């Protein structure tokens, strides 16, 4: 159990001002946290293997690859790219030119 005196001492060390009401509140809350930690320490984990991740999850992303639309074909795609480039305020070669953000 954390006492008000301990909370007051920690507050002084941290150089924060807290009221008597807050001292009582923090003493209760910190005591509850320590009780919970005590319960966690009682859990038997002797048969649990160490892991680097708590949940076994696999990467489900796929490799990116370029595909030309079957409906448009390469020529149709190039026409769309040209139209989009014409709409851009600034371009260089076949790229959009944007302001640096870093």
mmCIF file of C-alpha atoms in Angstrom:
data_model
loop_
_atom_site.group_PDB
_atom_site.id
_atom_site.type_symbol
_atom_site.label_atom_id
_atom_site.label_comp_id
_atom_site.label_asym_id
_atom_site.label_seq_id
_atom_site.Cartn_x
_atom_site.Cartn_y
_atom_site.Cartn_z
ATOM 1 C CA UNK A 1 0.000 0.000 0.000
ATOM 2 C CA UNK A 2 1.326 3.398 -1.008
ATOM 3 C CA UNK A 3 0.921 6.057 1.664
ATOM 4 C CA UNK A 4 0.168 9.750 1.249
ATOM 5 C CA UNK A 5 3.638 10.494 2.649
ATOM 6 C CA UNK A 6 5.233 8.448 -0.152
ATOM 7 C CA UNK A 7 3.148 10.250 -2.764
ATOM 8 C CA UNK A 8 4.095 13.589 -1.215
ATOM 9 C CA UNK A 9 7.806 12.617 -1.307
ATOM 10 C CA UNK A 10 7.643 11.554 -4.959
ATOM 11 C CA UNK A 11 5.791 14.765 -5.859
ATOM 12 C CA UNK A 12 8.539 16.796 -4.168
ATOM 13 C CA UNK A 13 11.258 14.855 -6.003
ATOM 14 C CA UNK A 14 9.444 15.461 -9.296
ATOM 15 C CA UNK A 15 8.946 19.091 -8.302
ATOM 16 C CA UNK A 16 5.210 19.036 -8.910
ATOM 17 C CA UNK A 17 2.677 20.552 -6.601
ATOM 18 C CA UNK A 18 -0.327 18.423 -5.696
ATOM 19 C CA UNK A 19 -3.125 18.983 -3.211
ATOM 20 C CA UNK A 20 -3.917 16.767 -0.211
ATOM 21 C CA UNK A 21 -6.945 15.462 -2.114
ATOM 22 C CA UNK A 22 -4.709 14.506 -5.050
ATOM 23 C CA UNK A 23 -2.234 12.831 -2.667
ATOM 24 C CA UNK A 24 -5.034 10.589 -1.399
ATOM 25 C CA UNK A 25 -6.257 9.874 -4.924
ATOM 26 C CA UNK A 26 -2.768 9.014 -6.211
ATOM 27 C CA UNK A 27 -2.046 6.862 -3.154
ATOM 28 C CA UNK A 28 -5.203 4.807 -3.870
ATOM 29 C CA UNK A 29 -4.523 4.553 -7.606
ATOM 30 C CA UNK A 30 -0.861 3.623 -7.202
ATOM 31 C CA UNK A 31 -1.790 1.026 -4.588
ATOM 32 C CA UNK A 32 -4.255 -0.536 -7.042
ATOM 33 C CA UNK A 33 -1.575 -0.622 -9.732
ATOM 34 C CA UNK A 34 0.911 -2.292 -7.386
ATOM 35 C CA UNK A 35 -1.748 -4.832 -6.343
ATOM 36 C CA UNK A 36 -2.303 -5.654 -10.011
ATOM 37 C CA UNK A 37 1.443 -6.066 -10.599
ATOM 38 C CA UNK A 38 1.570 -8.379 -7.579
ATOM 39 C CA UNK A 39 -1.189 -10.514 -9.149
ATOM 40 C CA UNK A 40 0.742 -10.636 -12.421
ATOM 41 C CA UNK A 41 3.828 -11.864 -10.570
ATOM 42 C CA UNK A 42 1.777 -14.763 -9.181
ATOM 43 C CA UNK A 43 0.926 -16.088 -12.663
ATOM 44 C CA UNK A 44 2.758 -19.337 -13.437
ATOM 45 C CA UNK A 45 4.682 -18.865 -16.668
ATOM 46 C CA UNK A 46 7.179 -21.678 -16.134
ATOM 47 C CA UNK A 47 5.707 -23.691 -19.017
ATOM 48 C CA UNK A 48 5.498 -20.729 -21.390
ATOM 49 C CA UNK A 49 8.212 -20.490 -24.009
ATOM 50 C CA UNK A 50 9.895 -17.121 -24.488
ATOM 51 C CA UNK A 51 8.702 -15.287 -27.586
ATOM 52 C CA UNK A 52 9.613 -12.113 -29.370
ATOM 53 C CA UNK A 53 5.956 -11.412 -30.223
ATOM 54 C CA UNK A 54 2.893 -11.955 -28.083
ATOM 55 C CA UNK A 55 0.726 -12.768 -31.094
ATOM 56 C CA UNK A 56 1.813 -15.097 -33.847
ATOM 57 C CA UNK A 57 1.066 -13.160 -36.992
ATOM 58 C CA UNK A 58 2.411 -13.458 -40.482
ATOM 59 C CA UNK A 59 2.969 -10.763 -43.050
ATOM 60 C CA UNK A 60 -0.006 -10.961 -45.393
ATOM 61 C CA UNK A 61 1.028 -8.270 -47.841
ATOM 62 C CA UNK A 62 1.770 -9.118 -51.420
ATOM 63 C CA UNK A 63 4.550 -8.058 -53.734
ATOM 64 C CA UNK A 64 3.767 -4.991 -55.831
ATOM 65 C CA UNK A 65 3.943 -5.449 -59.570
ATOM 66 C CA UNK A 66 2.929 -3.338 -62.534
ATOM 67 C CA UNK A 67 0.021 -4.555 -64.625
ATOM 68 C CA UNK A 68 -1.237 -2.952 -67.793
ATOM 69 C CA UNK A 69 -5.006 -2.844 -67.888
ATOM 70 C CA UNK A 70 -6.312 -5.443 -70.310
ATOM 71 C CA UNK A 71 -9.126 -3.094 -71.351
ATOM 72 C CA UNK A 72 -6.850 -0.147 -72.181
ATOM 73 C CA UNK A 73 -3.678 -1.816 -73.340
ATOM 74 C CA UNK A 74 -0.337 -0.005 -73.270
ATOM 75 C CA UNK A 75 -1.384 2.680 -75.776
ATOM 76 C CA UNK A 76 -4.540 3.540 -73.824
ATOM 77 C CA UNK A 77 -2.608 3.729 -70.593
ATOM 78 C CA UNK A 78 -0.038 6.052 -72.152
ATOM 79 C CA UNK A 79 -2.821 8.354 -73.407
ATOM 80 C CA UNK A 80 -4.287 8.569 -69.904
ATOM 81 C CA UNK A 81 -0.829 9.288 -68.453
ATOM 82 C CA UNK A 82 -0.327 12.087 -71.000
ATOM 83 C CA UNK A 83 -3.704 13.620 -70.137
ATOM 84 C CA UNK A 84 -2.927 13.487 -66.418
ATOM 85 C CA UNK A 85 0.475 15.090 -66.939
ATOM 86 C CA UNK A 86 -1.148 17.922 -68.930
ATOM 87 C CA UNK A 87 -3.439 18.630 -65.960
ATOM 88 C CA UNK A 88 -0.524 18.964 -63.526
ATOM 89 C CA UNK A 89 0.778 22.481 -62.794
ATOM 90 C CA UNK A 90 4.430 21.377 -63.162
ATOM 91 C CA UNK A 91 6.069 18.345 -64.749
ATOM 92 C CA UNK A 92 9.548 17.172 -65.620
ATOM 93 C CA UNK A 93 9.956 14.494 -68.264
ATOM 94 C CA UNK A 94 7.135 12.082 -67.476
ATOM 95 C CA UNK A 95 6.910 12.909 -63.747
ATOM 96 C CA UNK A 96 4.822 15.286 -61.668
ATOM 97 C CA UNK A 97 6.861 18.021 -60.025
ATOM 98 C CA UNK A 98 5.872 18.785 -56.423
ATOM 99 C CA UNK A 99 7.246 21.014 -53.690
ATOM 100 C CA UNK A 100 9.721 19.474 -51.280
ATOM 101 C CA UNK A 101 8.142 18.719 -47.915
ATOM 102 C CA UNK A 102 11.222 17.819 -45.914
#
